[in-house]
PDB file of C-alpha atoms in Angstrom:
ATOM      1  CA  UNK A   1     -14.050 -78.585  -8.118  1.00 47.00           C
ATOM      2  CA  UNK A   2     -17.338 -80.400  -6.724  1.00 44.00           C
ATOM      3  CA  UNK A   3     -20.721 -80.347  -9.155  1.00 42.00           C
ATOM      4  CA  UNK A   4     -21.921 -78.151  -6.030  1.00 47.00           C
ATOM      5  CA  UNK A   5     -19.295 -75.877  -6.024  1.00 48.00           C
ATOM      6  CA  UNK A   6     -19.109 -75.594  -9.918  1.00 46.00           C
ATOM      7  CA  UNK A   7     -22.631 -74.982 -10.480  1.00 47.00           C
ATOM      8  CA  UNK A   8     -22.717 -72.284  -7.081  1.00 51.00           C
ATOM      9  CA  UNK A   9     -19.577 -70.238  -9.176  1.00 58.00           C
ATOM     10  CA  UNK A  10     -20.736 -70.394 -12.866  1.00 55.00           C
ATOM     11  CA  UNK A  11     -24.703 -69.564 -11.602  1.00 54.00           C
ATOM     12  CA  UNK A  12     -22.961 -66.933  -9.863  1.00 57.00           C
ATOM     13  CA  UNK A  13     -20.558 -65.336 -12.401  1.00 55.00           C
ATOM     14  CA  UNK A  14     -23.646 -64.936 -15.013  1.00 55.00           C
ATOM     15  CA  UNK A  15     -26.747 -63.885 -12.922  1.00 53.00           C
ATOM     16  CA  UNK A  16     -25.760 -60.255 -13.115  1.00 52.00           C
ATOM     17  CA  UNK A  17     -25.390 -60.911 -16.909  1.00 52.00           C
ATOM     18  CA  UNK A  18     -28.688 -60.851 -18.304  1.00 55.00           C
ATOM     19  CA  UNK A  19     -29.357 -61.213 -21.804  1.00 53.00           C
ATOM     20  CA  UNK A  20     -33.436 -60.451 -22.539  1.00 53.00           C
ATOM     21  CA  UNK A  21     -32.812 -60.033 -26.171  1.00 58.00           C
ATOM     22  CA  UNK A  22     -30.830 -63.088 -26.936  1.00 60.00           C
ATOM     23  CA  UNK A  23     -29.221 -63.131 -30.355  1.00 71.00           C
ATOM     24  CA  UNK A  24     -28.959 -65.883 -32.492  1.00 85.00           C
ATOM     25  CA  UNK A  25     -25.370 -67.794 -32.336  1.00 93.00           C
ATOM     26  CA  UNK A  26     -23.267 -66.884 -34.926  1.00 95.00           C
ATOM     27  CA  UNK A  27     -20.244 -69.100 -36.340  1.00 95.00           C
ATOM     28  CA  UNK A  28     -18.632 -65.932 -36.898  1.00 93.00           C
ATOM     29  CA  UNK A  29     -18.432 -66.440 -40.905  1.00 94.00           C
ATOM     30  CA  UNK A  30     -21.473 -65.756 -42.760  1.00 92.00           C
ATOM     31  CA  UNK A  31     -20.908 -68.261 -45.418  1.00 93.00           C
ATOM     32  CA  UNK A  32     -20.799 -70.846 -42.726  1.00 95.00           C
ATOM     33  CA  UNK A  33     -23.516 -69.632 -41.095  1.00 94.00           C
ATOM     34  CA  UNK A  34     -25.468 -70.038 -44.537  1.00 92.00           C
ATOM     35  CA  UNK A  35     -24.722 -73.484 -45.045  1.00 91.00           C
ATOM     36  CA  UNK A  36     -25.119 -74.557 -41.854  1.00 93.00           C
ATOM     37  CA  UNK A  37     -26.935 -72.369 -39.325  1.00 93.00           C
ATOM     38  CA  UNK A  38     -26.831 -72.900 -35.546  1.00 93.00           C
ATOM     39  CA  UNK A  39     -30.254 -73.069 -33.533  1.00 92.00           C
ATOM     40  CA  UNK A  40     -30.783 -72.975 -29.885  1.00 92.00           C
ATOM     41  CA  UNK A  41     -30.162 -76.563 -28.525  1.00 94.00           C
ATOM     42  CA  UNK A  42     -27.787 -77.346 -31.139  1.00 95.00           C
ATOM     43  CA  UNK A  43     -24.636 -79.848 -30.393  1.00 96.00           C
ATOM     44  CA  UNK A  44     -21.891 -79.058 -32.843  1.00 97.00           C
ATOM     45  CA  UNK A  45     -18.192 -81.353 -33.285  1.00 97.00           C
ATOM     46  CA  UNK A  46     -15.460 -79.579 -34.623  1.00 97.00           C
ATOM     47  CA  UNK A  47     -13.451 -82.070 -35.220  1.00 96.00           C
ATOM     48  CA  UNK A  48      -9.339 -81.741 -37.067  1.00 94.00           C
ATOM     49  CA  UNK A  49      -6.048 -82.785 -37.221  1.00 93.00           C
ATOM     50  CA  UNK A  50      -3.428 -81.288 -34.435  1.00 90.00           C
ATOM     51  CA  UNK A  51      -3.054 -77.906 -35.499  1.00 87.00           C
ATOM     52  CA  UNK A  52      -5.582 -77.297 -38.327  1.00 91.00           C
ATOM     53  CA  UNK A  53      -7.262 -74.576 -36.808  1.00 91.00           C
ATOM     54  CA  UNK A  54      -9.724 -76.003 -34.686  1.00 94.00           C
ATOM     55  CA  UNK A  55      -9.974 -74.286 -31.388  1.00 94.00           C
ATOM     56  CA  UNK A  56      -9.085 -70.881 -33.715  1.00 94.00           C
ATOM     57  CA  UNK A  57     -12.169 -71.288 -35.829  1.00 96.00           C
ATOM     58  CA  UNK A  58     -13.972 -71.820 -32.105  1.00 96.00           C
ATOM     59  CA  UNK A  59     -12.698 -68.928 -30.499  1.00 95.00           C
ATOM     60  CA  UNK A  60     -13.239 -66.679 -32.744  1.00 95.00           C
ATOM     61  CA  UNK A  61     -17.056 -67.777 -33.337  1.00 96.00           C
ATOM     62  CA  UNK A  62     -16.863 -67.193 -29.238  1.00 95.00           C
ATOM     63  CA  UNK A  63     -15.213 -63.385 -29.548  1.00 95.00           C
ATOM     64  CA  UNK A  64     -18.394 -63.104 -32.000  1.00 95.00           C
ATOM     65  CA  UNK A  65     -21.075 -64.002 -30.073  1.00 95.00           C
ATOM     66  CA  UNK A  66     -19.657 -62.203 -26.846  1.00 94.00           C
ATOM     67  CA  UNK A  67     -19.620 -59.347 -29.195  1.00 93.00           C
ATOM     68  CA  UNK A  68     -23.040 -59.777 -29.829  1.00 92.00           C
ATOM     69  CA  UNK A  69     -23.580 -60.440 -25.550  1.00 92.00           C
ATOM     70  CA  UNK A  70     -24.060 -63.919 -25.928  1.00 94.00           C
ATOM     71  CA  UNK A  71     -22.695 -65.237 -22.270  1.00 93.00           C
ATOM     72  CA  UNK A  72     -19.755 -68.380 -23.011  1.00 95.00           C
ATOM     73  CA  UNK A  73     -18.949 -71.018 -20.602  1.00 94.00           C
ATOM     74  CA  UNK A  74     -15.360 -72.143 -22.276  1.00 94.00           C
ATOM     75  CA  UNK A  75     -14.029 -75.464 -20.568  1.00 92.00           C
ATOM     76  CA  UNK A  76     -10.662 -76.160 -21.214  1.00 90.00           C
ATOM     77  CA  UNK A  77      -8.041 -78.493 -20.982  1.00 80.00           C
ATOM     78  CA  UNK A  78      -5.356 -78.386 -23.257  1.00 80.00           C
ATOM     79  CA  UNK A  79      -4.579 -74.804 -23.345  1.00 86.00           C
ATOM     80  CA  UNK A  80      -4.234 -72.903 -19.699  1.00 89.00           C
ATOM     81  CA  UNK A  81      -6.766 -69.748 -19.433  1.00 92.00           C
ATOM     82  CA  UNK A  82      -3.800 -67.184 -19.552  1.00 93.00           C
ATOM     83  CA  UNK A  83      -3.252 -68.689 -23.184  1.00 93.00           C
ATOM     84  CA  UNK A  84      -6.759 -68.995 -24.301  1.00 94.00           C
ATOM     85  CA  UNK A  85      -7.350 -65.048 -23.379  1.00 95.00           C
ATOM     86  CA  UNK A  86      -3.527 -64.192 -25.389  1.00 95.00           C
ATOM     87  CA  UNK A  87      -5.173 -66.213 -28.005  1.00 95.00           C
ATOM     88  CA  UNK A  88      -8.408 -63.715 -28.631  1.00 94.00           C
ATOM     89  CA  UNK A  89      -6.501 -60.384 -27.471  1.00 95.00           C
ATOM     90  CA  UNK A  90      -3.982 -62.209 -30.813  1.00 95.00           C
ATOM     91  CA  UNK A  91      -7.307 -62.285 -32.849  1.00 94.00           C
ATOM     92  CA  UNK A  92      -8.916 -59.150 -31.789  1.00 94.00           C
ATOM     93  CA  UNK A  93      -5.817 -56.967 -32.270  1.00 94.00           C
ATOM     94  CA  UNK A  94      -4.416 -58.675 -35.099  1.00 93.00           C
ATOM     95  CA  UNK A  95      -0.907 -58.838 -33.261  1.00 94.00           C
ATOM     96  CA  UNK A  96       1.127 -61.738 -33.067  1.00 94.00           C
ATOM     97  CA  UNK A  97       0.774 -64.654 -31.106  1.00 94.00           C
ATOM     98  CA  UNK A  98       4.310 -65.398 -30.042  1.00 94.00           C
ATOM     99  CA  UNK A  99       5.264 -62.049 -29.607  1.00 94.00           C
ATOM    100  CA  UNK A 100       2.865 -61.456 -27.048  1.00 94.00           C
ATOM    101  CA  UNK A 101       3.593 -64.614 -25.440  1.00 92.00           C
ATOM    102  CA  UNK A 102       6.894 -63.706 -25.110  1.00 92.00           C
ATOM    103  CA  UNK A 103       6.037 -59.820 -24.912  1.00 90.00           C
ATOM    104  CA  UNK A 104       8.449 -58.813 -27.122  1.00 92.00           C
ATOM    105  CA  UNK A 105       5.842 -55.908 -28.302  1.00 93.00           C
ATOM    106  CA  UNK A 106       6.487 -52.749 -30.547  1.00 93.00           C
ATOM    107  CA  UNK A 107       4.551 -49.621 -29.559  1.00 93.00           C
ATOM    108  CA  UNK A 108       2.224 -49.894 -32.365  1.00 93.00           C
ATOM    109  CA  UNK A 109       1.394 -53.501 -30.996  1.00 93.00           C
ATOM    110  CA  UNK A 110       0.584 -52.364 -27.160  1.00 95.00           C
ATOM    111  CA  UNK A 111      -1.439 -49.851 -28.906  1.00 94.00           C
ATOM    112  CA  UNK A 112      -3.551 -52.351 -30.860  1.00 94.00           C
ATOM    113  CA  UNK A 113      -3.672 -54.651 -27.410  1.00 95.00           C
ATOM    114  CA  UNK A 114      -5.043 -52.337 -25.452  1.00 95.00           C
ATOM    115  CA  UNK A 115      -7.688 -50.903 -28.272  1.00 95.00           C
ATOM    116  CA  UNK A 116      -8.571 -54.940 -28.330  1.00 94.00           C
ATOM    117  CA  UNK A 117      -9.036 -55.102 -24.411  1.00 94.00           C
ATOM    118  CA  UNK A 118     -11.097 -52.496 -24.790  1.00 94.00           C
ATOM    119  CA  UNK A 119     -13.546 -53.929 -27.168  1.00 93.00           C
ATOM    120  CA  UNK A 120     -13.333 -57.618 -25.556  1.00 94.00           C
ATOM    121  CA  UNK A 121     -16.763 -57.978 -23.829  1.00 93.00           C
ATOM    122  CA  UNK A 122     -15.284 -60.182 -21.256  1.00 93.00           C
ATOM    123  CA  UNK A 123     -17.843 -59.828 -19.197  1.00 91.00           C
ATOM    124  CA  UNK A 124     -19.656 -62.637 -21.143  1.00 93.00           C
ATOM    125  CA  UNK A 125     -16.508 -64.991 -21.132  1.00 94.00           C
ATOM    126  CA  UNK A 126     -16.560 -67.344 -18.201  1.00 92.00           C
ATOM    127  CA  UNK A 127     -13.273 -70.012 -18.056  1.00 92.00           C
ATOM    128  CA  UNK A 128     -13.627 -73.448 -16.585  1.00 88.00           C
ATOM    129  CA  UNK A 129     -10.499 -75.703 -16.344  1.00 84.00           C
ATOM    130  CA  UNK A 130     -11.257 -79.311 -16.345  1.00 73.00           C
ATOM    131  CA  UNK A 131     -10.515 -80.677 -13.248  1.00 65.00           C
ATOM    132  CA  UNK A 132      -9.061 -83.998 -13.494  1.00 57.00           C
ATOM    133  CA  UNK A 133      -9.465 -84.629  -9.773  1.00 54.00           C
ATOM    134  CA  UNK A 134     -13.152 -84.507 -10.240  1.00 58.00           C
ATOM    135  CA  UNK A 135     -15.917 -85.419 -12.444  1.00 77.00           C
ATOM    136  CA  UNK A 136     -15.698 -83.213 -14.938  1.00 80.00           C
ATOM    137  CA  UNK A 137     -18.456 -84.741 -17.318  1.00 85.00           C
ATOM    138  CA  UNK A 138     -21.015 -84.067 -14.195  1.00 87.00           C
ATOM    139  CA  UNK A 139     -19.830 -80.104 -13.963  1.00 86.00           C
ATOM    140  CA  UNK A 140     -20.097 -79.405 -17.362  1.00 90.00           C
ATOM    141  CA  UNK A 141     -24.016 -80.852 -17.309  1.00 91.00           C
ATOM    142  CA  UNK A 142     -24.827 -79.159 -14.299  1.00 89.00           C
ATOM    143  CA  UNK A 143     -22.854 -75.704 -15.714  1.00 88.00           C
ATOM    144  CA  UNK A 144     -24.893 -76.491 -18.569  1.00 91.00           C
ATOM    145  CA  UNK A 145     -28.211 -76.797 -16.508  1.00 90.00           C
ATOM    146  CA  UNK A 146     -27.670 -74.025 -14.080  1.00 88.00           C
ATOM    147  CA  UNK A 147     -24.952 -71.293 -16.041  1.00 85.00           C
ATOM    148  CA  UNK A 148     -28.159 -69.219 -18.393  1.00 88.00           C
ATOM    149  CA  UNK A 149     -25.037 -69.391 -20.782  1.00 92.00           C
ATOM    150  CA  UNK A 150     -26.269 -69.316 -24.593  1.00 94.00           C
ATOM    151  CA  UNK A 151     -22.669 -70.777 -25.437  1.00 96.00           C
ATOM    152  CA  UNK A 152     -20.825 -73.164 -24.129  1.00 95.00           C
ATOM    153  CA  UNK A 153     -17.427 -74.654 -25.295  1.00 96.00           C
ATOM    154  CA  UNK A 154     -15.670 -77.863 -24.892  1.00 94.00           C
ATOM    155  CA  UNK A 155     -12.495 -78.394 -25.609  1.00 90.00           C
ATOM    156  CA  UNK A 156     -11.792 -80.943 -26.096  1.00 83.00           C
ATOM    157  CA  UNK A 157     -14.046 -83.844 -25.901  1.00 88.00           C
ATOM    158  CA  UNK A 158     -10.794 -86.300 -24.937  1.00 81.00           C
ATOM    159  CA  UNK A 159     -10.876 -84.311 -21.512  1.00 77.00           C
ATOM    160  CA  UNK A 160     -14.156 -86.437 -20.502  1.00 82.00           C
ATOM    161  CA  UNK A 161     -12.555 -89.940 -20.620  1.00 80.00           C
ATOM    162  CA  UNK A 162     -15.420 -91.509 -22.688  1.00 85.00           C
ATOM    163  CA  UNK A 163     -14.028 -94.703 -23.344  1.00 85.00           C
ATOM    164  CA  UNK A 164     -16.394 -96.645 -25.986  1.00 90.00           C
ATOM    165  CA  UNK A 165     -20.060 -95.796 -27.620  1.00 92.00           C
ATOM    166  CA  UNK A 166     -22.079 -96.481 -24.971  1.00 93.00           C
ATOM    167  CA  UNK A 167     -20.509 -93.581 -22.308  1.00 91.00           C
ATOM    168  CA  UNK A 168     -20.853 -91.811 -25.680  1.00 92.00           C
ATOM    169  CA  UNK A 169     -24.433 -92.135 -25.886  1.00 94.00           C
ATOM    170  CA  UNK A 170     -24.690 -91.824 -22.015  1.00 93.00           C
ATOM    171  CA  UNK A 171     -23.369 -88.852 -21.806  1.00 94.00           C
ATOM    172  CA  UNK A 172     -24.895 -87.383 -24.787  1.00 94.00           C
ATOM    173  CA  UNK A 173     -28.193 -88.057 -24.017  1.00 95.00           C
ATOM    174  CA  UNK A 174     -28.265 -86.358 -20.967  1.00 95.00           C
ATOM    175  CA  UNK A 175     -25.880 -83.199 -22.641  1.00 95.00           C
ATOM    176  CA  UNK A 176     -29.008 -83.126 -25.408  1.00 95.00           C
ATOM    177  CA  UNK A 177     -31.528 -83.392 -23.092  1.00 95.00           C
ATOM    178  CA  UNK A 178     -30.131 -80.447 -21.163  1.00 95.00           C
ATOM    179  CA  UNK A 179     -29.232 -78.198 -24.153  1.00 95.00           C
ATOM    180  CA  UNK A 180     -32.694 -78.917 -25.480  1.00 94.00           C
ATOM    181  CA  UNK A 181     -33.996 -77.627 -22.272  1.00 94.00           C
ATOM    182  CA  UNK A 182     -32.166 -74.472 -22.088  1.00 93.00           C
ATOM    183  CA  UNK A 183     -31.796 -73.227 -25.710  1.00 93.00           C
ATOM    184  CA  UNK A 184     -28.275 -73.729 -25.352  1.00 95.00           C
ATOM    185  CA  UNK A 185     -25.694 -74.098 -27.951  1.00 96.00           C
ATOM    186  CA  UNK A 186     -22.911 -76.753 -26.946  1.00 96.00           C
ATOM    187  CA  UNK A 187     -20.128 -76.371 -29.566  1.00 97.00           C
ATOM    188  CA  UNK A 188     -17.144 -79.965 -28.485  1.00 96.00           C
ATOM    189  CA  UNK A 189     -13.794 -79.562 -30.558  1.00 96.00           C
ATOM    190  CA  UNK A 190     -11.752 -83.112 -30.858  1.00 94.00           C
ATOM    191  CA  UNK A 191      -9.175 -84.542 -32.517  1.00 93.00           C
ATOM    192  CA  UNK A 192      -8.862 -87.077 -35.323  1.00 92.00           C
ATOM    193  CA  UNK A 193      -5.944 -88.946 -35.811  1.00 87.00           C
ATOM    194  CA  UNK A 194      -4.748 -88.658 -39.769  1.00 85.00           C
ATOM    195  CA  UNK A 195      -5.027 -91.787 -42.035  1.00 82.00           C
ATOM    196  CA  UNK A 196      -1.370 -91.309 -44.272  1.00 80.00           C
ATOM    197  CA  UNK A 197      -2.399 -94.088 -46.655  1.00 85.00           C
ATOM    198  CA  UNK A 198      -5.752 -91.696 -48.088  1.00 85.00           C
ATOM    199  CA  UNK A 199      -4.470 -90.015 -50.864  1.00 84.00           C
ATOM    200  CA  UNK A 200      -7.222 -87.411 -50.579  1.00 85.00           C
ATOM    201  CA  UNK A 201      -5.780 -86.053 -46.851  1.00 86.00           C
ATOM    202  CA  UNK A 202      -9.271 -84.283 -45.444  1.00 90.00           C
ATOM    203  CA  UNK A 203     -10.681 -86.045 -42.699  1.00 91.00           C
ATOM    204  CA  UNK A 204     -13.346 -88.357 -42.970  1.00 92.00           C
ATOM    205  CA  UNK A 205     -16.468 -89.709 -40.634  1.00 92.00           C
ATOM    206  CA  UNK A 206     -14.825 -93.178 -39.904  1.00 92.00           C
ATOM    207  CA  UNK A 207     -11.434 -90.961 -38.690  1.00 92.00           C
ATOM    208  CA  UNK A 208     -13.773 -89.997 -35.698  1.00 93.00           C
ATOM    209  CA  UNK A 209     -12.574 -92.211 -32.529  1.00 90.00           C
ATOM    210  CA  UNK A 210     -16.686 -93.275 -31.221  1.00 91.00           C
ATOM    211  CA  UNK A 211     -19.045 -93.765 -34.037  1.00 92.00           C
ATOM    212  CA  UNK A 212     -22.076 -92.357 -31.255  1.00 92.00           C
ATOM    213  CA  UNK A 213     -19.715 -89.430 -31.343  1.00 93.00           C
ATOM    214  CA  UNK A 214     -21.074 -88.557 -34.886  1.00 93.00           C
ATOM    215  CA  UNK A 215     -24.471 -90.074 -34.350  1.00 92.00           C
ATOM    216  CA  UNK A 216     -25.569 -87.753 -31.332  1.00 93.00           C
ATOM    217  CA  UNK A 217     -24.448 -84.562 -32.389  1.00 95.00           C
ATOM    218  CA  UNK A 218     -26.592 -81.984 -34.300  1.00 95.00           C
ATOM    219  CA  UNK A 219     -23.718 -80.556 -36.632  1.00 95.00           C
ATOM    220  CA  UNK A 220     -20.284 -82.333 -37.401  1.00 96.00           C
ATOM    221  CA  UNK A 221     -17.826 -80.019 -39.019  1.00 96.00           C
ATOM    222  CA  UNK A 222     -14.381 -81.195 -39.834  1.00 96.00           C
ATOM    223  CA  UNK A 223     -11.455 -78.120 -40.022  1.00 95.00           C
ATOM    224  CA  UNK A 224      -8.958 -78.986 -42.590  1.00 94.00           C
ATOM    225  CA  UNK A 225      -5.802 -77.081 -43.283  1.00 88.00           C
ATOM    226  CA  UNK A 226      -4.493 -77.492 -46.578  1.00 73.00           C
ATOM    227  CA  UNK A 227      -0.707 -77.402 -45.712  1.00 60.00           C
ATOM    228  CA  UNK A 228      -1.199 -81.017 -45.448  1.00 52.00           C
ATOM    229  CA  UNK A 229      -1.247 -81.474 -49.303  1.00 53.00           C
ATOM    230  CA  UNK A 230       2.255 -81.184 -49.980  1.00 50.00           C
ATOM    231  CA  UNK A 231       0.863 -80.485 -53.951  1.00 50.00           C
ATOM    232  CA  UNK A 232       0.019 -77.408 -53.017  1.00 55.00           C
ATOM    233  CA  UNK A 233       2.191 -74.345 -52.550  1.00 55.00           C
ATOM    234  CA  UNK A 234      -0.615 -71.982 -52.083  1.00 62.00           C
ATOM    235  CA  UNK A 235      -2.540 -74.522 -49.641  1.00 65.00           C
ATOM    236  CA  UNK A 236      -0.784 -73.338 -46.299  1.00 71.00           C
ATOM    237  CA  UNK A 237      -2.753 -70.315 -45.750  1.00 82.00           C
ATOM    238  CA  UNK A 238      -6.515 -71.919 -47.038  1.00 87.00           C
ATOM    239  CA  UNK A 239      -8.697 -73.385 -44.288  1.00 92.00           C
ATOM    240  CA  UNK A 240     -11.900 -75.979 -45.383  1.00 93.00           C
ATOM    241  CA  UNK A 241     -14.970 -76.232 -43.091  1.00 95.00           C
ATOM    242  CA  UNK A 242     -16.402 -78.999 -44.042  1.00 94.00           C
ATOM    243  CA  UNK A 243     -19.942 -79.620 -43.138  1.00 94.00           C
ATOM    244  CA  UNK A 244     -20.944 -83.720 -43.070  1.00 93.00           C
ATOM    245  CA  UNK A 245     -24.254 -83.167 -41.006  1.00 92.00           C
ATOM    246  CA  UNK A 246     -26.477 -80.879 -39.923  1.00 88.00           C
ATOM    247  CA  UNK A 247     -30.673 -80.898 -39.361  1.00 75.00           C
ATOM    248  CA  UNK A 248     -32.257 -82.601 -42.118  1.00 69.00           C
ATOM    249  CA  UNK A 249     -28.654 -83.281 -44.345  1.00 72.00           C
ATOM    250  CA  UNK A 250     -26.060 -85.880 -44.786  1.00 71.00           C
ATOM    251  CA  UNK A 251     -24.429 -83.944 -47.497  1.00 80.00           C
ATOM    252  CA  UNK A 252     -20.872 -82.688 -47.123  1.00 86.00           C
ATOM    253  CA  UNK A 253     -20.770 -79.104 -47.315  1.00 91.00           C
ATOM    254  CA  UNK A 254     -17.562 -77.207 -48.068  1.00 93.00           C
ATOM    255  CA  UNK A 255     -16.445 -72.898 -46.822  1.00 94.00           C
ATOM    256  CA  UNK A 256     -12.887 -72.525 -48.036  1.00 92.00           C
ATOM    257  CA  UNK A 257     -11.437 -69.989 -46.066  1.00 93.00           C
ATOM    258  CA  UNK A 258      -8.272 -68.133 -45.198  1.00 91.00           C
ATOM    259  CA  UNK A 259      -5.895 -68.102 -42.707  1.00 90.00           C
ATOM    260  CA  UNK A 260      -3.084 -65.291 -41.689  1.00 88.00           C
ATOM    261  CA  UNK A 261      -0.796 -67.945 -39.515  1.00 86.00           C
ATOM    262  CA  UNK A 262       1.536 -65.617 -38.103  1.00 85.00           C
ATOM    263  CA  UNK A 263      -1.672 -63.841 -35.719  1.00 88.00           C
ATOM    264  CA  UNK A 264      -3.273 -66.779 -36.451  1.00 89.00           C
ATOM    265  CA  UNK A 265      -6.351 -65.240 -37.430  1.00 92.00           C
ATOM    266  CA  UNK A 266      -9.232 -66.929 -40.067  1.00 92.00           C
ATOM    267  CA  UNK A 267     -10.136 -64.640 -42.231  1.00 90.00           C
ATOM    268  CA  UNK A 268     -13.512 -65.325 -44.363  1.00 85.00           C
ATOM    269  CA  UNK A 269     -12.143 -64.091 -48.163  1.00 71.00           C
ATOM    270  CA  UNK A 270      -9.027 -62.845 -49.791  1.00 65.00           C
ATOM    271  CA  UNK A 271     -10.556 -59.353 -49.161  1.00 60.00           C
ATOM    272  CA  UNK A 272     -10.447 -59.434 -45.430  1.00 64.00           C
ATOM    273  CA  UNK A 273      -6.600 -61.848 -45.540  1.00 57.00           C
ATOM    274  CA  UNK A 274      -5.321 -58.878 -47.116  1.00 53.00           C
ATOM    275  CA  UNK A 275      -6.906 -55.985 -45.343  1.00 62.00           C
ATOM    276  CA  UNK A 276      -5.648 -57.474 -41.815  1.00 57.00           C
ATOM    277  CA  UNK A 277      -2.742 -58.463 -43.463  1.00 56.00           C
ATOM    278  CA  UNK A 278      -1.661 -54.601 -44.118  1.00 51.00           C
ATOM    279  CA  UNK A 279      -3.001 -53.480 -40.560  1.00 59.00           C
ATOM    280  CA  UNK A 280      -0.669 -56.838 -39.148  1.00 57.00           C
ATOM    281  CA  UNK A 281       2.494 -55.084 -40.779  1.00 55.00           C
ATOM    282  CA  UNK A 282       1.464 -51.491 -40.051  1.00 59.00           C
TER     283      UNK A 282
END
């Protein structure tokens, strides 16, 4: 897809979607939100090891804010659109994953899908394959320029082909410039590739491939899954959002919370883990 044509369909797809009372952008967990807000104009990493949680944590911040009729631009490259929506109708129903892949569904779990499609506000959720035919760094700054989205979603940063710091900064400093401009929150998931000789396993800053990666965003997060301290026995199903910057702090921040892996679903205390537990089994 062209710049042209990208910016002529996203424009397109939200101009009947006004939004006059905008409402804040929510991580979707409140304790997060506490210790590290998100503000209009804000670029936020997620950054993980494969399979911690990291576009789960993201998507279900997105199901949040189109909840709350926040419009999201989701660009995606790992994951084809057919999974990414299986993925939220997973969350939003509490059914699981596999089983719908493979739609080998009980009646109680077609009920709970279609209660969940009901209550999706898709009409805020606008998909975006990359395109690796075309330039997809210049689509997502013109989607970003010309969408009114108050979300958009990136994943994953690898998808843009930034290949040292300075197309790092490059890019970045026309991505702030833009979100500045439009109040727009720009939330960029990426990997980080796991150092085995740490004996403390959570990610770190230097584990991040471009050090302008962590110097031009707002907010880096890092999502760490316990499972990968083998110490642990209880560690499988407890997620860590770490905080290492955000406006005006340096200082790692940590939100333990939970996870139900068999949606998945992140679930913000044992409370909540065990309530959707029971409705899972129901």
């Amino acid at each position: 897809m062209a710049p042209e044509e990208a910016e002529e369909s996203v424009a397109k797809w939200f101009s009947k979607y006004e939004n006059p009372q905008r409402l804040q952008i929510t991580w979707g967990f409140s304790d997060v939100d506490k210790a590290c807000p998100l503000f209009p104009g804000t670029i936020a990493l997620v950054a993980g090891y494969t399979s911690a949680g990291k576009s789960i944590y993201v998507q279900q911040a997105m199901l949040k804010n189109m909840a709350r009729r926040n419009k999201v631009l989701y660009f995606h490259l790992k994951d084809s659109a057919d999974a990414i929506i299986n993925s939220i109708i997973a969350i939003e129903s509490l059914t699981n994953l596999e089983n719908i892949q493979s739609q080998l569904l009980t009646e109680k779990d077609w009920s709970r899908i279609a209660n969940a499609l009901n209550s999706i506000n898709f009409d805020c959720l606008k998909l975006v394959p990359f395109n690796l035919n075309s330039s997809v760094k210049e689509e997502i700054l013109v989607a970003l320029e010309k969408s009114n989205a108050e979300l958009i979603v990136i994943d994953d940063i690898n998808a843009l082909n930034l290949q040292d710091n300075n197309s790092v900064e490059e890019f970045f400093y026309k991505l702030k410039r833009l979100a500045s401009q439009t109040n727009t929150t720009v939330l960029i998931i990426t990997n980080v590739t796991q150092n085995h000789n740490r004996m403390d396993k959570r990610p770190m800053i230097q584990d991040i491939q471009y050090e302008a990666l962590y110097r031009m965003c707002d907010i880096v997060q890092f999502i760490y899954r316990g499972g990968y301290d083998y110490y642990d026995s209880q560690a499988e199903n407890r997620i860590e959002v770490i905080t290492v910057k955000k406006a005006g702090s340096n200082n790692a921040r940590t939100v333990e919370l939970k996870i139900i892996p068999q949606i998945p679903i992140i679930c913000s205390s044992d409370n909540e883990m065990e309530e959707n537990t029971v409705t899972y089994h129901r």
